[in-house]
Amino acid sequence: MDDSRNSIGETVMQCAVASDGQDGNAIQSPAIASADNGNAMQSPAITPTDNGNVMQSSAIASTDNDVAQKNRNLPFVKHSPIWETLESMEIFQKMPQRPHFRPLEKYKEDSREGLAIGYMVTFTSVVERILQLQFSSPASTIISTLETLSDLKNNGFDVGSISGRLKELLSKKEMEGQLLEELKGVEMQIMERVLENNKIDEEIHEIHSKMEELEEKLALASSRAKLKHSEVDALKSKIDVIVHDIQNAKNDFERLLTAPW
């Protein structure tokens, strides 16, 4: 850009000298006038190259200004070459970040860039940790990650979508916890019912045992009753015989009374 300015300056100076020469010499030859006109005509010919250099320099200056503007918004200046590596990582391409790192202003200036790099690394590790989560992962892991995201958010990281997704995952883990507690309660009820059923089964076994014993007693009693019935029937038959004999004796008695002497 300085060369362009010098070139333009030299051209301006040449035109000025030519102009002074014309004023000093009132009468000039046509050849000199033509030469002067040629120089005047040559000056615009330099312009496209100069304009190209000016535009290129302006673009570089614009880029430098953008970088300077970004650095001006940060509480430190990016000196470390690791920034280029970090910012070119796939995660930052998918989820562009523009952290302001304002909380780092309370630290010494020499420490700020290192802490900022640490936050950048933390962001990538948090995303990787989330991608490695399993349903069996403890809820405390998600809660800890949310706390880390809160710290990153305070430093200007855009963690809204990540935080929202983690909260949804945490709600599922909390639901799992509630369902596990409910499952334990149902399992306890099953165990209680099983114990009660075992007691009932023991009672039923005792009742069956008593029923078998009673059935044996019933069978024995029935047998004895049948025997007694048989004995009663036999005795009744004997009564009939006795009654018949009594009747015969009575008849004989009466016959004898009425019999002739």
PDB file of C-alpha atoms in Angstrom:
ATOM      1  CA  MET A   1       0.000   0.000   0.000  1.00  0.00           C
ATOM      2  CA  ASP A   2       2.938   2.345   0.728  1.00  0.00           C
ATOM      3  CA  ASP A   3       4.414   1.528  -2.726  1.00  0.00           C
ATOM      4  CA  SER A   4       1.100   2.410  -4.352  1.00  0.00           C
ATOM      5  CA  ARG A   5       0.991   5.673  -2.499  1.00  0.00           C
ATOM      6  CA  ASN A   6       4.614   6.437  -3.549  1.00  0.00           C
ATOM      7  CA  SER A   7       3.788   5.590  -7.172  1.00  0.00           C
ATOM      8  CA  ILE A   8       0.751   7.809  -7.140  1.00  0.00           C
ATOM      9  CA  GLY A   9       2.819  10.528  -5.405  1.00  0.00           C
ATOM     10  CA  GLU A  10       5.541  10.311  -8.000  1.00  0.00           C
ATOM     11  CA  THR A  11       2.980  10.631 -10.801  1.00  0.00           C
ATOM     12  CA  VAL A  12       1.469  13.653  -9.110  1.00  0.00           C
ATOM     13  CA  MET A  13       4.935  15.189  -8.692  1.00  0.00           C
ATOM     14  CA  GLN A  14       5.730  14.561 -12.387  1.00  0.00           C
ATOM     15  CA  CYS A  15       2.524  16.286 -13.418  1.00  0.00           C
ATOM     16  CA  ALA A  16       3.338  19.189 -11.145  1.00  0.00           C
ATOM     17  CA  VAL A  17       6.852  19.510 -12.594  1.00  0.00           C
ATOM     18  CA  ALA A  18       5.436  19.388 -16.103  1.00  0.00           C
ATOM     19  CA  SER A  19       2.958  22.061 -15.192  1.00  0.00           C
ATOM     20  CA  ASP A  20       5.713  24.254 -13.736  1.00  0.00           C
ATOM     21  CA  GLY A  21       7.789  23.770 -16.868  1.00  0.00           C
ATOM     22  CA  GLN A  22       4.952  24.890 -19.070  1.00  0.00           C
ATOM     23  CA  ASP A  23       4.446  28.004 -16.959  1.00  0.00           C
ATOM     24  CA  GLY A  24       8.164  28.851 -17.088  1.00  0.00           C
ATOM     25  CA  ASN A  25       8.435  28.470 -20.863  1.00  0.00           C
ATOM     26  CA  ALA A  26       5.651  30.330 -22.535  1.00  0.00           C
ATOM     27  CA  ILE A  27       6.622  28.996 -25.977  1.00  0.00           C
ATOM     28  CA  GLN A  28       7.315  25.264 -26.300  1.00  0.00           C
ATOM     29  CA  SER A  29       7.964  23.142 -29.341  1.00  0.00           C
ATOM     30  CA  PRO A  30       5.182  20.836 -30.505  1.00  0.00           C
ATOM     31  CA  ALA A  31       7.419  17.835 -29.790  1.00  0.00           C
ATOM     32  CA  ILE A  32       7.812  18.806 -26.164  1.00  0.00           C
ATOM     33  CA  ALA A  33       4.111  19.502 -25.879  1.00  0.00           C
ATOM     34  CA  SER A  34       3.422  16.137 -27.417  1.00  0.00           C
ATOM     35  CA  ALA A  35       5.816  14.504 -25.002  1.00  0.00           C
ATOM     36  CA  ASP A  36       4.167  16.251 -22.123  1.00  0.00           C
ATOM     37  CA  ASN A  37       0.799  15.094 -23.382  1.00  0.00           C
ATOM     38  CA  GLY A  38       2.198  11.599 -23.667  1.00  0.00           C
ATOM     39  CA  ASN A  39       3.295  11.687 -20.060  1.00  0.00           C
ATOM     40  CA  ALA A  40      -0.110  13.014 -19.170  1.00  0.00           C
ATOM     41  CA  MET A  41      -1.661  10.145 -21.101  1.00  0.00           C
ATOM     42  CA  GLN A  42       0.652   7.608 -19.445  1.00  0.00           C
ATOM     43  CA  SER A  43      -0.366   8.583 -15.931  1.00  0.00           C
ATOM     44  CA  PRO A  44      -3.882   7.070 -16.165  1.00  0.00           C
ATOM     45  CA  ALA A  45      -2.282   3.862 -17.577  1.00  0.00           C
ATOM     46  CA  ILE A  46      -0.673   3.256 -14.195  1.00  0.00           C
ATOM     47  CA  THR A  47      -3.999   3.646 -12.418  1.00  0.00           C
ATOM     48  CA  PRO A  48      -5.429   0.037 -12.837  1.00  0.00           C
ATOM     49  CA  THR A  49      -2.339  -1.531 -11.275  1.00  0.00           C
ATOM     50  CA  ASP A  50      -2.325   1.020  -8.533  1.00  0.00           C
ATOM     51  CA  ASN A  51      -6.047   0.493  -7.962  1.00  0.00           C
ATOM     52  CA  GLY A  52      -5.494  -3.287  -7.740  1.00  0.00           C
ATOM     53  CA  ASN A  53      -2.794  -2.808  -5.142  1.00  0.00           C
ATOM     54  CA  VAL A  54      -5.001  -0.399  -3.282  1.00  0.00           C
ATOM     55  CA  MET A  55      -7.932  -2.862  -3.321  1.00  0.00           C
ATOM     56  CA  GLN A  56      -5.714  -5.754  -2.187  1.00  0.00           C
ATOM     57  CA  SER A  57      -4.262  -3.610   0.548  1.00  0.00           C
ATOM     58  CA  SER A  58      -7.778  -2.556   1.539  1.00  0.00           C
ATOM     59  CA  ALA A  59      -8.854  -6.214   1.763  1.00  0.00           C
ATOM     60  CA  ILE A  60      -5.858  -7.051   3.941  1.00  0.00           C
ATOM     61  CA  ALA A  61      -6.541  -3.993   6.043  1.00  0.00           C
ATOM     62  CA  SER A  62     -10.215  -5.037   6.337  1.00  0.00           C
ATOM     63  CA  THR A  63      -9.195  -8.536   7.486  1.00  0.00           C
ATOM     64  CA  ASP A  64      -6.733  -7.068   9.932  1.00  0.00           C
ATOM     65  CA  ASN A  65      -9.454  -4.766  11.157  1.00  0.00           C
ATOM     66  CA  ASP A  66     -11.841  -7.736  11.637  1.00  0.00           C
ATOM     67  CA  VAL A  67      -9.216  -9.616  13.630  1.00  0.00           C
ATOM     68  CA  ALA A  68      -8.428  -6.498  15.578  1.00  0.00           C
ATOM     69  CA  GLN A  69     -12.145  -5.959  16.206  1.00  0.00           C
ATOM     70  CA  LYS A  70     -12.544  -9.509  17.494  1.00  0.00           C
ATOM     71  CA  ASN A  71      -9.507  -9.130  19.711  1.00  0.00           C
ATOM     72  CA  ARG A  72     -10.806  -5.752  20.841  1.00  0.00           C
ATOM     73  CA  ASN A  73     -13.967  -7.513  22.105  1.00  0.00           C
ATOM     74  CA  LEU A  74     -11.885 -10.016  24.093  1.00  0.00           C
ATOM     75  CA  PRO A  75     -10.118  -9.269  27.391  1.00  0.00           C
ATOM     76  CA  PHE A  76      -6.855 -10.566  25.864  1.00  0.00           C
ATOM     77  CA  VAL A  77      -4.977 -10.785  22.575  1.00  0.00           C
ATOM     78  CA  LYS A  78      -4.759 -14.121  20.766  1.00  0.00           C
ATOM     79  CA  HIS A  79      -1.050 -14.881  20.565  1.00  0.00           C
ATOM     80  CA  SER A  80      -1.073 -18.689  20.755  1.00  0.00           C
ATOM     81  CA  PRO A  81      -1.037 -20.634  17.440  1.00  0.00           C
ATOM     82  CA  ILE A  82      -3.357 -23.219  19.028  1.00  0.00           C
ATOM     83  CA  TRP A  83      -6.337 -20.956  18.313  1.00  0.00           C
ATOM     84  CA  GLU A  84      -6.232 -21.831  14.628  1.00  0.00           C
ATOM     85  CA  THR A  85      -6.254 -25.556  15.473  1.00  0.00           C
ATOM     86  CA  LEU A  86      -9.102 -25.198  17.940  1.00  0.00           C
ATOM     87  CA  GLU A  87     -11.308 -23.025  15.757  1.00  0.00           C
ATOM     88  CA  SER A  88     -10.831 -25.359  12.770  1.00  0.00           C
ATOM     89  CA  MET A  89     -12.092 -28.394  14.725  1.00  0.00           C
ATOM     90  CA  GLU A  90     -15.230 -30.074  13.373  1.00  0.00           C
ATOM     91  CA  ILE A  91     -17.274 -29.298  16.483  1.00  0.00           C
ATOM     92  CA  PHE A  92     -16.697 -25.561  16.025  1.00  0.00           C
ATOM     93  CA  GLN A  93     -17.605 -25.859  12.356  1.00  0.00           C
ATOM     94  CA  LYS A  94     -20.921 -27.533  13.230  1.00  0.00           C
ATOM     95  CA  MET A  95     -21.541 -25.307  16.253  1.00  0.00           C
ATOM     96  CA  PRO A  96     -19.824 -21.956  15.657  1.00  0.00           C
ATOM     97  CA  GLN A  97     -18.947 -20.143  18.877  1.00  0.00           C
ATOM     98  CA  ARG A  98     -18.097 -16.489  19.606  1.00  0.00           C
ATOM     99  CA  PRO A  99     -17.343 -16.433  23.353  1.00  0.00           C
ATOM    100  CA  HIS A 100     -16.606 -13.057  24.884  1.00  0.00           C
ATOM    101  CA  PHE A 101     -14.660 -14.369  27.908  1.00  0.00           C
ATOM    102  CA  ARG A 102     -15.604 -11.254  29.894  1.00  0.00           C
ATOM    103  CA  PRO A 103     -15.448 -13.093  33.263  1.00  0.00           C
ATOM    104  CA  LEU A 104     -11.708 -13.528  32.628  1.00  0.00           C
ATOM    105  CA  GLU A 105     -11.196  -9.797  33.194  1.00  0.00           C
ATOM    106  CA  LYS A 106     -10.899 -10.502  36.916  1.00  0.00           C
ATOM    107  CA  TYR A 107      -7.745 -12.553  36.255  1.00  0.00           C
ATOM    108  CA  LYS A 108      -4.278 -11.299  35.421  1.00  0.00           C
ATOM    109  CA  GLU A 109      -3.903 -10.401  31.782  1.00  0.00           C
ATOM    110  CA  ASP A 110      -1.091 -12.927  31.257  1.00  0.00           C
ATOM    111  CA  SER A 111      -3.395 -15.740  32.428  1.00  0.00           C
ATOM    112  CA  ARG A 112      -6.470 -14.862  30.413  1.00  0.00           C
ATOM    113  CA  GLU A 113      -5.529 -16.414  27.079  1.00  0.00           C
ATOM    114  CA  GLY A 114      -4.555 -19.720  28.691  1.00  0.00           C
ATOM    115  CA  LEU A 115      -7.830 -19.829  30.615  1.00  0.00           C
ATOM    116  CA  ALA A 116      -9.762 -19.028  27.441  1.00  0.00           C
ATOM    117  CA  ILE A 117      -8.032 -21.883  25.609  1.00  0.00           C
ATOM    118  CA  GLY A 118      -8.976 -24.100  28.548  1.00  0.00           C
ATOM    119  CA  TYR A 119     -12.626 -23.147  28.094  1.00  0.00           C
ATOM    120  CA  MET A 120     -12.423 -23.958  24.385  1.00  0.00           C
ATOM    121  CA  VAL A 121     -10.988 -27.390  25.186  1.00  0.00           C
ATOM    122  CA  THR A 122     -13.641 -27.856  27.884  1.00  0.00           C
ATOM    123  CA  PHE A 123     -16.377 -27.141  25.329  1.00  0.00           C
ATOM    124  CA  THR A 124     -15.079 -29.838  22.972  1.00  0.00           C
ATOM    125  CA  SER A 125     -14.671 -32.371  25.812  1.00  0.00           C
ATOM    126  CA  VAL A 126     -18.199 -31.650  27.056  1.00  0.00           C
ATOM    127  CA  VAL A 127     -19.676 -32.328  23.621  1.00  0.00           C
ATOM    128  CA  GLU A 128     -17.655 -35.551  23.318  1.00  0.00           C
ATOM    129  CA  ARG A 129     -18.772 -36.609  26.800  1.00  0.00           C
ATOM    130  CA  ILE A 130     -22.416 -36.025  25.854  1.00  0.00           C
ATOM    131  CA  LEU A 131     -22.040 -38.141  22.709  1.00  0.00           C
ATOM    132  CA  GLN A 132     -20.650 -40.983  24.862  1.00  0.00           C
ATOM    133  CA  LEU A 133     -23.555 -40.946  27.342  1.00  0.00           C
ATOM    134  CA  GLN A 134     -25.433 -44.207  27.861  1.00  0.00           C
ATOM    135  CA  PHE A 135     -28.843 -44.806  29.411  1.00  0.00           C
ATOM    136  CA  SER A 136     -26.977 -46.534  32.229  1.00  0.00           C
ATOM    137  CA  SER A 137     -24.889 -43.387  32.877  1.00  0.00           C
ATOM    138  CA  PRO A 138     -25.632 -41.875  36.300  1.00  0.00           C
ATOM    139  CA  ALA A 139     -27.759 -38.713  36.450  1.00  0.00           C
ATOM    140  CA  SER A 140     -24.936 -37.039  38.394  1.00  0.00           C
ATOM    141  CA  THR A 141     -22.845 -37.049  35.194  1.00  0.00           C
ATOM    142  CA  ILE A 142     -25.533 -35.072  33.342  1.00  0.00           C
ATOM    143  CA  ILE A 143     -25.977 -32.665  36.266  1.00  0.00           C
ATOM    144  CA  SER A 144     -22.216 -32.051  36.410  1.00  0.00           C
ATOM    145  CA  THR A 145     -22.151 -31.422  32.657  1.00  0.00           C
ATOM    146  CA  LEU A 146     -25.014 -28.918  32.969  1.00  0.00           C
ATOM    147  CA  GLU A 147     -23.031 -27.044  35.628  1.00  0.00           C
ATOM    148  CA  THR A 148     -20.038 -26.937  33.281  1.00  0.00           C
ATOM    149  CA  LEU A 149     -22.270 -25.629  30.475  1.00  0.00           C
ATOM    150  CA  SER A 150     -23.492 -22.891  32.805  1.00  0.00           C
ATOM    151  CA  ASP A 151     -19.901 -21.771  33.300  1.00  0.00           C
ATOM    152  CA  LEU A 152     -19.313 -21.857  29.541  1.00  0.00           C
ATOM    153  CA  LYS A 153     -22.498 -19.841  28.970  1.00  0.00           C
ATOM    154  CA  ASN A 154     -21.238 -17.148  31.347  1.00  0.00           C
ATOM    155  CA  ASN A 155     -18.197 -16.848  29.091  1.00  0.00           C
ATOM    156  CA  GLY A 156     -20.341 -16.312  25.992  1.00  0.00           C
ATOM    157  CA  PHE A 157     -20.587 -19.850  24.590  1.00  0.00           C
ATOM    158  CA  ASP A 158     -23.845 -20.704  22.827  1.00  0.00           C
ATOM    159  CA  VAL A 159     -24.911 -23.806  24.771  1.00  0.00           C
ATOM    160  CA  GLY A 160     -28.689 -23.430  24.538  1.00  0.00           C
ATOM    161  CA  SER A 161     -29.317 -26.445  22.301  1.00  0.00           C
ATOM    162  CA  ILE A 162     -26.833 -28.621  24.208  1.00  0.00           C
ATOM    163  CA  SER A 163     -28.289 -27.603  27.563  1.00  0.00           C
ATOM    164  CA  GLY A 164     -31.827 -28.239  26.317  1.00  0.00           C
ATOM    165  CA  ARG A 165     -30.888 -31.702  25.088  1.00  0.00           C
ATOM    166  CA  LEU A 166     -29.164 -32.529  28.381  1.00  0.00           C
ATOM    167  CA  LYS A 167     -32.214 -31.417  30.358  1.00  0.00           C
ATOM    168  CA  GLU A 168     -34.363 -33.745  28.266  1.00  0.00           C
ATOM    169  CA  LEU A 169     -31.915 -36.581  28.921  1.00  0.00           C
ATOM    170  CA  LEU A 170     -31.920 -35.736  32.618  1.00  0.00           C
ATOM    171  CA  SER A 171     -35.731 -35.837  32.689  1.00  0.00           C
ATOM    172  CA  LYS A 172     -35.572 -39.348  31.203  1.00  0.00           C
ATOM    173  CA  LYS A 173     -33.043 -40.370  33.854  1.00  0.00           C
ATOM    174  CA  GLU A 174     -35.253 -38.888  36.569  1.00  0.00           C
ATOM    175  CA  MET A 175     -38.195 -40.786  35.099  1.00  0.00           C
ATOM    176  CA  GLU A 176     -36.050 -43.918  35.198  1.00  0.00           C
ATOM    177  CA  GLY A 177     -35.306 -43.242  38.876  1.00  0.00           C
ATOM    178  CA  GLN A 178     -38.990 -42.853  39.650  1.00  0.00           C
ATOM    179  CA  LEU A 179     -39.845 -46.007  37.714  1.00  0.00           C
ATOM    180  CA  LEU A 180     -37.057 -47.918  39.477  1.00  0.00           C
ATOM    181  CA  GLU A 181     -38.460 -46.832  42.844  1.00  0.00           C
ATOM    182  CA  GLU A 182     -41.918 -47.891  41.709  1.00  0.00           C
ATOM    183  CA  LEU A 183     -40.444 -51.183  40.513  1.00  0.00           C
ATOM    184  CA  LYS A 184     -38.818 -51.749  43.916  1.00  0.00           C
ATOM    185  CA  GLY A 185     -42.158 -51.052  45.588  1.00  0.00           C
ATOM    186  CA  VAL A 186     -43.939 -53.560  43.369  1.00  0.00           C
ATOM    187  CA  GLU A 187     -41.203 -56.130  43.956  1.00  0.00           C
ATOM    188  CA  MET A 188     -41.541 -55.605  47.721  1.00  0.00           C
ATOM    189  CA  GLN A 189     -45.297 -56.113  47.434  1.00  0.00           C
ATOM    190  CA  ILE A 190     -44.678 -59.300  45.462  1.00  0.00           C
ATOM    191  CA  MET A 191     -42.302 -60.552  48.157  1.00  0.00           C
ATOM    192  CA  GLU A 192     -44.887 -59.767  50.845  1.00  0.00           C
ATOM    193  CA  ARG A 193     -47.574 -61.569  48.846  1.00  0.00           C
ATOM    194  CA  VAL A 194     -45.277 -64.545  48.324  1.00  0.00           C
ATOM    195  CA  LEU A 195     -44.603 -64.755  52.076  1.00  0.00           C
ATOM    196  CA  GLU A 196     -48.332 -64.509  52.770  1.00  0.00           C
ATOM    197  CA  ASN A 197     -49.000 -67.213  50.172  1.00  0.00           C
ATOM    198  CA  ASN A 198     -46.361 -69.406  51.792  1.00  0.00           C
ATOM    199  CA  LYS A 199     -48.117 -69.033  55.127  1.00  0.00           C
ATOM    200  CA  ILE A 200     -51.460 -69.788  53.508  1.00  0.00           C
ATOM    201  CA  ASP A 201     -49.948 -72.838  51.812  1.00  0.00           C
ATOM    202  CA  GLU A 202     -48.692 -74.029  55.210  1.00  0.00           C
ATOM    203  CA  GLU A 203     -52.163 -73.541  56.664  1.00  0.00           C
ATOM    204  CA  ILE A 204     -53.686 -75.420  53.745  1.00  0.00           C
ATOM    205  CA  HIS A 205     -51.174 -78.235  54.286  1.00  0.00           C
ATOM    206  CA  GLU A 206     -52.056 -78.357  57.968  1.00  0.00           C
ATOM    207  CA  ILE A 207     -55.762 -78.381  57.112  1.00  0.00           C
ATOM    208  CA  HIS A 208     -55.236 -81.201  54.637  1.00  0.00           C
ATOM    209  CA  SER A 209     -53.278 -83.103  57.244  1.00  0.00           C
ATOM    210  CA  LYS A 210     -56.074 -82.587  59.738  1.00  0.00           C
ATOM    211  CA  MET A 211     -58.613 -83.507  57.067  1.00  0.00           C
ATOM    212  CA  GLU A 212     -56.770 -86.770  56.397  1.00  0.00           C
ATOM    213  CA  GLU A 213     -56.675 -87.456  60.109  1.00  0.00           C
ATOM    214  CA  LEU A 214     -60.362 -86.640  60.409  1.00  0.00           C
ATOM    215  CA  GLU A 215     -61.123 -88.751  57.380  1.00  0.00           C
ATOM    216  CA  GLU A 216     -59.352 -91.636  59.068  1.00  0.00           C
ATOM    217  CA  LYS A 217     -61.293 -90.969  62.251  1.00  0.00           C
ATOM    218  CA  LEU A 218     -64.463 -90.656  60.181  1.00  0.00           C
ATOM    219  CA  ALA A 219     -63.778 -93.945  58.460  1.00  0.00           C
ATOM    220  CA  LEU A 220     -63.109 -95.620  61.803  1.00  0.00           C
ATOM    221  CA  ALA A 221     -66.177 -94.057  63.328  1.00  0.00           C
ATOM    222  CA  SER A 222     -68.248 -95.095  60.330  1.00  0.00           C
ATOM    223  CA  SER A 223     -66.958 -98.628  60.679  1.00  0.00           C
ATOM    224  CA  ARG A 224     -67.783 -98.687  64.337  1.00  0.00           C
ATOM    225  CA  ALA A 225     -71.189 -97.212  63.656  1.00  0.00           C
ATOM    226  CA  LYS A 226     -71.858 -99.852  61.038  1.00  0.00           C
ATOM    227  CA  LEU A 227     -70.832-102.503  63.511  1.00  0.00           C
ATOM    228  CA  LYS A 228     -73.131-101.064  66.100  1.00  0.00           C
ATOM    229  CA  HIS A 229     -75.921-100.924  63.560  1.00  0.00           C
ATOM    230  CA  SER A 230     -75.319-104.578  62.835  1.00  0.00           C
ATOM    231  CA  GLU A 231     -75.355-105.364  66.519  1.00  0.00           C
ATOM    232  CA  VAL A 232     -78.577-103.402  66.945  1.00  0.00           C
ATOM    233  CA  ASP A 233     -80.123-105.245  64.025  1.00  0.00           C
ATOM    234  CA  ALA A 234     -79.040-108.540  65.554  1.00  0.00           C
ATOM    235  CA  LEU A 235     -80.470-107.554  68.900  1.00  0.00           C
ATOM    236  CA  LYS A 236     -83.707-106.468  67.226  1.00  0.00           C
ATOM    237  CA  SER A 237     -83.882-109.835  65.564  1.00  0.00           C
ATOM    238  CA  LYS A 238     -83.343-111.453  68.942  1.00  0.00           C
ATOM    239  CA  ILE A 239     -86.120-109.289  70.366  1.00  0.00           C
ATOM    240  CA  ASP A 240     -88.414-110.545  67.671  1.00  0.00           C
ATOM    241  CA  VAL A 241     -87.546-114.101  68.614  1.00  0.00           C
ATOM    242  CA  ILE A 242     -88.057-113.377  72.285  1.00  0.00           C
ATOM    243  CA  VAL A 243     -91.362-111.651  71.622  1.00  0.00           C
ATOM    244  CA  HIS A 244     -92.424-114.649  69.538  1.00  0.00           C
ATOM    245  CA  ASP A 245     -91.390-116.987  72.298  1.00  0.00           C
ATOM    246  CA  ILE A 246     -93.305-114.893  74.830  1.00  0.00           C
ATOM    247  CA  GLN A 247     -96.351-115.021  72.636  1.00  0.00           C
ATOM    248  CA  ASN A 248     -95.996-118.765  72.334  1.00  0.00           C
ATOM    249  CA  ALA A 249     -95.622-119.077  76.099  1.00  0.00           C
ATOM    250  CA  LYS A 250     -98.763-116.967  76.586  1.00  0.00           C
ATOM    251  CA  ASN A 251    -100.658-119.066  74.128  1.00  0.00           C
ATOM    252  CA  ASP A 252     -99.544-122.251  75.851  1.00  0.00           C
ATOM    253  CA  PHE A 253    -100.511-120.745  79.221  1.00  0.00           C
ATOM    254  CA  GLU A 254    -103.991-119.912  78.029  1.00  0.00           C
ATOM    255  CA  ARG A 255    -104.393-123.253  76.320  1.00  0.00           C
ATOM    256  CA  LEU A 256    -103.457-125.038  79.485  1.00  0.00           C
ATOM    257  CA  LEU A 257    -105.963-123.037  81.513  1.00  0.00           C
ATOM    258  CA  THR A 258    -108.748-123.984  79.229  1.00  0.00           C
ATOM    259  CA  ALA A 259    -107.719-127.559  78.823  1.00  0.00           C
ATOM    260  CA  PRO A 260    -109.925-130.197  80.513  1.00  0.00           C
ATOM    261  CA  TRP A 261    -108.736-131.772  83.686  1.00  0.00           C
TER     262      TRP A 261
END
